[in-house]
Coordinates of C-alpha atoms in Angstrom, one line a residue:
M1 CA -33.9 -17.1 6.3
S2 CA -31.4 -18.1 9.0
R3 CA -29.3 -21.3 9.4
T4 CA -27.4 -23.1 12.0
V5 CA -23.7 -23.8 11.9
G6 CA -23.1 -27.0 10.0
S7 CA -26.0 -26.5 7.6
T8 CA -25.3 -27.8 4.1
S9 CA -27.4 -25.2 2.3
E10 CA -26.3 -21.6 1.7
A11 CA -28.6 -18.8 2.7
T12 CA -28.9 -15.0 2.5
P13 CA -28.7 -13.3 5.9
R14 CA -31.5 -10.9 6.7
G15 CA -30.9 -7.5 5.3
A16 CA -27.9 -8.5 3.2
G17 CA -29.5 -8.3 -0.2
A18 CA -27.9 -10.8 -2.6
V19 CA -25.1 -11.9 -0.2
V20 CA -24.7 -15.6 -0.1
W21 CA -23.7 -17.2 3.2
P22 CA -20.7 -19.6 3.0
V23 CA -21.1 -23.1 4.3
P24 CA -18.4 -25.5 5.6
V25 CA -16.9 -27.5 2.8
D26 CA -13.8 -29.7 2.3
V27 CA -11.6 -27.1 0.6
G28 CA -9.1 -29.8 -0.4
S29 CA -11.6 -31.1 -2.9
L30 CA -12.1 -27.7 -4.6
S31 CA -10.4 -26.6 -7.8
D32 CA -8.5 -23.3 -7.9
D33 CA -11.5 -21.6 -9.6
R34 CA -13.8 -22.9 -6.9
L35 CA -11.4 -21.7 -4.2
R36 CA -11.3 -18.2 -5.8
D37 CA -15.1 -18.2 -5.9
R38 CA -15.3 -19.2 -2.3
L39 CA -13.0 -16.4 -1.3
G40 CA -15.3 -14.0 -3.0
V41 CA -18.3 -15.4 -1.2
I42 CA -16.5 -15.2 2.1
G43 CA -15.4 -11.6 1.4
R44 CA -19.0 -10.5 0.7
A45 CA -20.2 -12.3 3.8
E46 CA -17.6 -10.6 5.9
S47 CA -18.8 -7.2 4.5
C48 CA -22.3 -8.1 5.6
L49 CA -21.2 -9.1 9.1
S50 CA -19.2 -5.9 9.4
A51 CA -22.3 -3.9 8.6
M52 CA -24.3 -5.9 11.1
K53 CA -21.7 -5.3 13.8
A54 CA -21.5 -1.6 13.0
Q55 CA -25.3 -1.2 13.3
T56 CA -25.3 -3.0 16.6
L57 CA -22.4 -1.0 18.1
A58 CA -24.0 2.3 16.8
E59 CA -27.3 1.4 18.5
L60 CA -25.6 0.5 21.8
A61 CA -23.7 3.8 21.7
R62 CA -27.0 5.6 21.0
R63 CA -28.7 3.9 23.9
H64 CA -25.9 4.3 26.4
S65 CA -22.6 5.9 25.3
P66 CA -19.6 5.1 23.1
V67 CA -17.6 4.2 26.1
E68 CA -20.3 1.7 27.3
A69 CA -20.6 0.3 23.7
G70 CA -16.9 -0.3 23.7
R71 CA -17.0 -2.0 27.0
I72 CA -19.7 -4.4 25.8
A73 CA -17.8 -5.0 22.6
R74 CA -14.7 -6.0 24.6
Q75 CA -16.8 -8.4 26.7
E76 CA -18.7 -10.1 23.9
T77 CA -16.0 -10.2 21.2
R78 CA -13.0 -10.4 23.5
S79 CA -11.3 -7.7 21.5
S80 CA -8.7 -5.3 22.8
K81 CA -9.7 -1.9 24.3
R82 CA -8.1 -0.1 21.4
A83 CA -9.8 -2.3 18.7
A84 CA -13.2 -1.9 20.4
R85 CA -12.8 1.9 20.6
T86 CA -11.9 2.1 16.9
E87 CA -14.8 -0.1 15.9
V88 CA -17.3 2.0 17.9
E89 CA -15.9 5.2 16.3
T90 CA -16.3 3.7 12.9
A91 CA -19.8 2.5 13.6
G92 CA -20.8 6.0 14.7
R93 CA -19.4 7.5 11.4
L94 CA -21.1 4.8 9.3
A95 CA -24.5 5.5 11.0
G96 CA -24.5 8.9 9.2
L97 CA -23.4 7.4 5.8
A98 CA -26.5 5.6 4.4
A99 CA -25.0 4.8 0.9
T100 CA -21.8 3.4 2.4
S101 CA -23.7 1.3 5.0
D102 CA -26.1 -0.1 2.4
A103 CA -23.3 -1.0 0.1
L104 CA -21.4 -2.7 2.9
G105 CA -24.5 -4.6 4.1
A106 CA -25.1 -5.8 0.5
G107 CA -21.5 -7.1 0.2
V108 CA -20.9 -4.7 -2.6
I109 CA -17.8 -3.0 -1.0
P110 CA -15.3 -4.5 1.5
A111 CA -15.2 -3.4 5.1
G112 CA -11.8 -1.7 4.6
H113 CA -13.1 0.5 1.9
A114 CA -16.1 1.4 4.1
R115 CA -13.7 2.4 6.9
L116 CA -11.8 4.7 4.5
I117 CA -15.0 6.4 3.4
A118 CA -16.1 6.8 7.1
R119 CA -12.7 8.3 8.1
A120 CA -12.6 10.7 5.1
A121 CA -16.1 11.9 5.9
S122 CA -15.0 12.7 9.4
E123 CA -12.2 14.8 8.1
G124 CA -14.0 17.0 5.6
P125 CA -16.5 17.1 2.7
I126 CA -16.7 14.2 0.3
D127 CA -19.0 13.0 -2.4
E128 CA -20.2 9.8 -0.7
S129 CA -22.0 8.3 -3.7
L130 CA -19.0 8.9 -6.0
M131 CA -16.6 7.2 -3.5
V132 CA -19.0 4.2 -3.0
Q133 CA -19.0 3.7 -6.7
A134 CA -15.3 3.8 -6.9
A135 CA -15.1 1.3 -4.0
T136 CA -17.1 -1.3 -5.9
H137 CA -14.3 -2.0 -8.4
Q138 CA -11.0 -0.7 -7.0
D139 CA -8.6 -2.6 -4.9
Y140 CA -7.7 -1.2 -1.5
D141 CA -4.5 0.6 -2.4
T142 CA -6.0 2.1 -5.5
F143 CA -9.0 3.2 -3.6
A144 CA -6.9 4.8 -0.9
R145 CA -5.2 6.9 -3.5
T146 CA -8.5 7.8 -5.2
M147 CA -9.8 8.9 -1.8
A148 CA -6.8 11.0 -1.0
R149 CA -7.1 12.8 -4.4
H150 CA -10.9 13.3 -3.9
Q151 CA -10.5 14.7 -0.4
H152 CA -8.0 17.2 -1.7
E153 CA -10.2 18.3 -4.6
A154 CA -13.4 18.5 -2.4
S155 CA -11.7 20.5 0.4
G156 CA -12.3 23.8 -1.2
D157 CA -9.1 25.3 0.2
D158 CA -6.4 23.3 -1.6
G159 CA -6.3 20.7 1.2
H160 CA -5.0 23.2 3.8
A161 CA -7.7 22.4 6.5
L162 CA -7.2 18.6 5.8
H163 CA -3.4 19.0 6.3
E164 CA -3.9 20.9 9.5
H165 CA -6.4 18.3 10.8
R166 CA -3.8 15.5 10.2
L167 CA -1.1 17.5 11.8
Q168 CA -3.3 17.7 14.9
K169 CA -3.9 14.0 14.8
R170 CA -0.2 13.1 15.0
S171 CA 0.6 10.7 17.9
A172 CA 3.2 8.3 19.2
R173 CA 3.0 5.6 21.8
V174 CA 5.8 3.7 23.5
F175 CA 5.1 0.7 25.7
T176 CA 6.3 -2.8 26.7
R177 CA 4.1 -5.6 25.4
P178 CA 3.2 -7.7 28.5
E179 CA 3.0 -11.1 26.9
S180 CA 6.4 -10.9 25.2
G181 CA 8.4 -8.2 27.1
M182 CA 9.2 -6.5 23.7
F183 CA 9.4 -2.8 23.6
V184 CA 7.0 -1.3 21.1
L185 CA 7.1 2.1 19.3
S186 CA 4.0 3.1 17.4
A187 CA 3.4 6.5 15.7
E188 CA 1.3 8.3 13.2
F189 CA 2.3 11.4 11.2
D190 CA 0.8 13.6 8.6
P191 CA 1.7 12.5 5.0
I192 CA 4.5 15.0 4.4
T193 CA 6.3 14.3 7.7
G194 CA 5.7 10.6 7.2
A195 CA 7.2 10.7 3.6
H196 CA 10.3 12.4 4.9
I197 CA 10.7 9.9 7.7
D198 CA 10.1 7.0 5.3
T199 CA 12.7 8.4 2.9
V200 CA 15.4 8.7 5.6
L201 CA 14.5 5.3 7.1
A202 CA 14.5 3.5 3.7
A203 CA 17.9 4.9 2.8
K204 CA 19.3 3.6 6.1
V205 CA 17.7 0.2 5.4
R206 CA 19.4 0.1 1.9
E207 CA 22.7 1.0 3.5
L208 CA 22.4 -1.9 6.0
W209 CA 21.4 -4.2 3.1
N210 CA 24.5 -3.3 1.2
Q211 CA 26.7 -4.0 4.2
E212 CA 25.2 -7.5 4.8
D213 CA 26.7 -10.8 3.9
P214 CA 24.4 -12.0 1.0
K215 CA 24.5 -15.5 2.5
A216 CA 23.3 -14.4 5.9
R217 CA 20.8 -11.6 5.4
R218 CA 18.4 -10.3 8.1
S219 CA 14.7 -10.3 7.5
S220 CA 13.2 -7.1 6.1
Q221 CA 11.5 -6.5 9.5
Q222 CA 14.8 -7.0 11.4
R223 CA 16.7 -4.7 9.0
T224 CA 14.1 -2.0 9.4
A225 CA 14.2 -2.3 13.2
D226 CA 18.0 -2.1 13.2
A227 CA 17.9 0.9 10.9
L228 CA 15.5 2.8 13.1
A229 CA 17.5 1.9 16.2
E230 CA 20.7 3.2 14.5
L231 CA 19.1 6.5 13.5
I232 CA 17.9 7.1 17.0
L233 CA 20.7 5.7 19.1
E234 CA 23.7 6.6 16.8
P235 CA 22.7 10.0 15.4
E236 CA 26.4 10.9 14.9
K237 CA 26.5 8.6 11.9
G238 CA 24.1 11.0 10.1
K239 CA 21.7 10.4 7.4
T240 CA 22.5 8.2 4.4
A241 CA 23.2 9.8 1.1
G242 CA 20.2 9.9 -1.2
T243 CA 17.6 10.9 1.4
A244 CA 16.2 13.9 -0.4
L245 CA 12.4 14.2 -0.3
L246 CA 10.9 14.1 -3.8
V247 CA 8.0 16.5 -4.3
V248 CA 6.3 16.7 -7.7
A249 CA 4.3 19.6 -9.2
D250 CA 3.1 20.6 -12.7
Y251 CA 3.9 23.9 -14.2
D252 CA 1.0 26.1 -15.5
V253 CA 2.5 27.9 -18.4
V254 CA -0.4 30.3 -18.8
N255 CA -0.4 31.5 -15.2
Q256 CA 3.3 30.8 -14.7
Q257 CA 2.9 29.0 -11.4
L258 CA 3.3 25.5 -10.0
T259 CA 0.1 23.5 -9.6
D260 CA -1.1 20.0 -8.5
A261 CA 1.7 19.6 -5.8
R262 CA 2.0 16.1 -4.6
L263 CA 4.4 13.6 -3.0
S264 CA 6.1 11.0 -5.1
D265 CA 3.3 8.4 -4.4
G266 CA 0.7 10.8 -5.7
T267 CA -0.6 12.1 -2.3
P268 CA -1.7 15.7 -2.9
I269 CA -0.3 18.5 -0.7
P270 CA -1.4 22.1 -0.3
A271 CA 0.5 24.7 -2.5
A272 CA 1.5 26.5 0.7
E273 CA 3.3 23.4 1.9
L274 CA 5.1 23.2 -1.5
V275 CA 6.4 26.8 -0.9
R276 CA 7.6 25.9 2.6
L277 CA 9.3 22.7 1.4
A278 CA 11.0 24.6 -1.5
C279 CA 13.0 26.4 1.2
D280 CA 14.3 23.1 2.6
A281 CA 17.7 22.1 1.5
D282 CA 16.7 18.4 1.6
I283 CA 14.2 18.9 -1.2
L284 CA 15.3 17.7 -4.6
P285 CA 13.9 20.0 -7.3
G286 CA 14.0 18.7 -10.9
V287 CA 12.8 19.4 -14.3
Y288 CA 13.1 16.3 -16.4
R289 CA 14.1 17.0 -20.0
A290 CA 15.7 14.4 -22.3
A291 CA 18.2 17.0 -23.5
T292 CA 19.4 18.1 -20.1
Q293 CA 19.2 15.0 -17.9
E294 CA 21.3 11.8 -18.6
M295 CA 18.6 9.2 -18.3
N296 CA 20.2 6.6 -20.6
L297 CA 23.5 5.2 -19.4
G298 CA 23.7 2.1 -21.5
R299 CA 26.3 -0.3 -20.2
K300 CA 28.4 2.4 -18.6
R301 CA 27.1 1.5 -15.1
R302 CA 24.8 -1.1 -13.6
T303 CA 23.1 0.9 -10.8
A304 CA 20.7 3.7 -11.5
T305 CA 21.8 7.3 -10.7
T306 CA 20.0 9.6 -8.2
T307 CA 18.4 11.4 -11.2
Q308 CA 17.2 8.1 -12.7
R309 CA 15.8 7.0 -9.3
A310 CA 13.9 10.3 -9.0
A311 CA 12.5 9.9 -12.5
L312 CA 11.5 6.3 -11.7
T313 CA 9.8 7.3 -8.5
Y314 CA 7.8 9.9 -10.4
R315 CA 6.8 7.5 -13.1
D316 CA 6.2 4.2 -11.2
Q317 CA 5.3 5.8 -7.8
H318 CA 5.8 2.5 -6.0
C319 CA 6.7 -1.2 -6.6
I320 CA 5.1 -2.2 -9.9
G321 CA 4.3 -5.6 -8.3
C322 CA 2.9 -5.1 -4.8
G323 CA 2.8 -1.3 -4.3
T324 CA 5.5 -1.1 -1.7
T325 CA 6.7 2.5 -1.2
A326 CA 9.3 3.6 -3.8
H327 CA 11.9 4.3 -1.2
R328 CA 12.1 0.6 -0.5
C329 CA 12.5 -0.5 -4.1
F330 CA 15.4 -1.5 -6.4
A331 CA 15.8 -0.2 -9.9
H332 CA 15.2 -3.4 -11.8
H333 CA 16.5 -4.0 -15.3
I334 CA 13.5 -5.2 -17.3
K335 CA 15.9 -6.8 -19.8
F336 CA 18.3 -8.3 -17.3
W337 CA 21.8 -6.7 -17.0
S338 CA 23.3 -10.2 -17.3
E339 CA 21.6 -10.5 -20.7
G340 CA 22.9 -7.2 -22.0
G341 CA 20.2 -4.9 -20.7
P342 CA 21.1 -1.2 -20.5
T343 CA 20.8 1.1 -17.5
D344 CA 18.3 3.3 -19.4
L345 CA 15.1 4.7 -18.0
A346 CA 13.0 2.8 -20.4
N347 CA 14.6 -0.5 -19.3
L348 CA 14.2 0.2 -15.6
A349 CA 11.3 -0.3 -13.2
L350 CA 10.8 -0.1 -9.4
V351 CA 10.5 -3.4 -7.6
C352 CA 10.7 -4.3 -3.9
N353 CA 13.0 -7.1 -2.7
D354 CA 10.2 -9.8 -2.7
C355 CA 9.0 -8.9 -6.2
H356 CA 12.7 -8.8 -7.4
H357 CA 13.1 -12.4 -6.2
N358 CA 9.8 -13.4 -7.9
I359 CA 11.2 -12.1 -11.2
H360 CA 14.7 -13.6 -11.0
D361 CA 14.0 -16.8 -9.0
H362 CA 10.3 -17.7 -9.7
H363 CA 9.9 -16.7 -13.4
W364 CA 7.5 -13.8 -13.0
T365 CA 7.4 -11.5 -16.0
V366 CA 7.3 -7.7 -16.4
T367 CA 4.9 -6.2 -19.0
H368 CA 4.1 -2.7 -20.1
N369 CA 0.6 -1.2 -20.5
P370 CA 0.9 1.4 -23.3
H371 CA -2.4 3.0 -22.4
T372 CA -1.4 3.8 -18.8
N373 CA 2.4 3.8 -19.3
R374 CA 2.6 1.5 -16.3
W375 CA 4.7 -1.6 -15.8
H376 CA 3.2 -4.7 -14.1
T377 CA 4.5 -8.0 -12.8
H378 CA 2.7 -11.3 -13.6
P379 CA 3.2 -14.8 -12.1
P380 CA 4.1 -17.6 -14.5
P381 CA 1.2 -19.6 -16.1
D382 CA -0.3 -22.5 -14.1
P383 CA 1.5 -25.6 -15.5
F384 CA -1.6 -27.6 -14.5
P385 CA -4.6 -25.4 -15.3
T386 CA -8.1 -26.5 -14.0
H387 CA -9.5 -26.3 -17.5
G388 CA -8.2 -25.4 -21.0
T389 CA -4.6 -25.8 -22.1
T390 CA -1.5 -23.6 -22.5
N391 CA 1.3 -23.7 -25.1
T392 CA 3.6 -21.9 -22.7
P393 CA 6.5 -24.2 -21.8
P394 CA 7.1 -24.9 -18.1
P395 CA 9.9 -23.0 -16.3
P396 CA 13.3 -24.6 -16.6
Q397 CA 14.3 -27.1 -13.9
T398 CA 16.7 -25.8 -11.3
N399 CA 17.4 -29.2 -9.8
P400 CA 20.5 -30.5 -11.5
I401 CA 19.2 -34.1 -11.3
L402 CA 15.9 -33.3 -12.9
R403 CA 17.6 -31.3 -15.7
K404 CA 19.3 -34.5 -17.0

């Protein structure tokens, strides 16, 4: 059944299974729960539309050519040449992935997850059905990590061919954006090179942050741009202290060898790359034992040591709130330092600048999951819930007039 724009009834698009089509409504009249439900409906409809678009582009490419399909896409959707080319490439990959295409068309998986599956399938062998199943319930960042691990395990050669493929795919573009006159630098690197660049850049960003006037801080994007410019244009200043690349591996006691080599965010790397990296002076090797590493500093110092940060990076992998890379995070005191909290590993967690502000300024809380040994941030309870009640007191007033 089809409908025209402005229809007041919701319908299921042809071939979309149980997908419900959203209709125009006055969102101002909806409760928070209804708004959440509406976002879910819109997300499933977007998946259905993505499947339709991919099928259409794939058929155009089959009848003519990928180049012609891209040209038509640019004309009909007014997209950029680069975006159209990427969409045609993805459509061609999805055409050979029946389970992924069906799940996308049924609104079961988001378009971003489908693109991850399509890209991974173009790089090497994968278990498509297994990945589609994972994509039905994992958020994008979690699924991306699941996919990376699965690709490594399914490679059959410890990920060596996959790593070589990504090395060959490296690219960089520099151009001036016509509409703004701004100079743009865009680049893609393999995960190992990228992690090393990110480590150095994040350290420079932290250095600039420490040098700033707290009352006149740059935005994070401005600071990152300035850090990159300084590293390129002023190389005589050198790298900032604390730019060692952290690589993690398990030790197989039986076979007496390192196994499961991975970057600090969990991205697996071939054992051969671990051997090569071990010869690099910038690599920080570490065996963490409570008896040999000083992980508990109590009140002796406020900031985490290099060893503590390495252990935090290994444990948390990224910001516990939003997933920002570990190199761009602070070591946050779960029990605040101002309230007597110690600088001990058990009282520290990685948080980015925004999540740090959420905790200190907007009353977000940090909780520990004993089953996963993970820390998580949570927003404060809704003081005016749509239904039900809460015994949680509202956050304290910060306005001195309202405090009276």
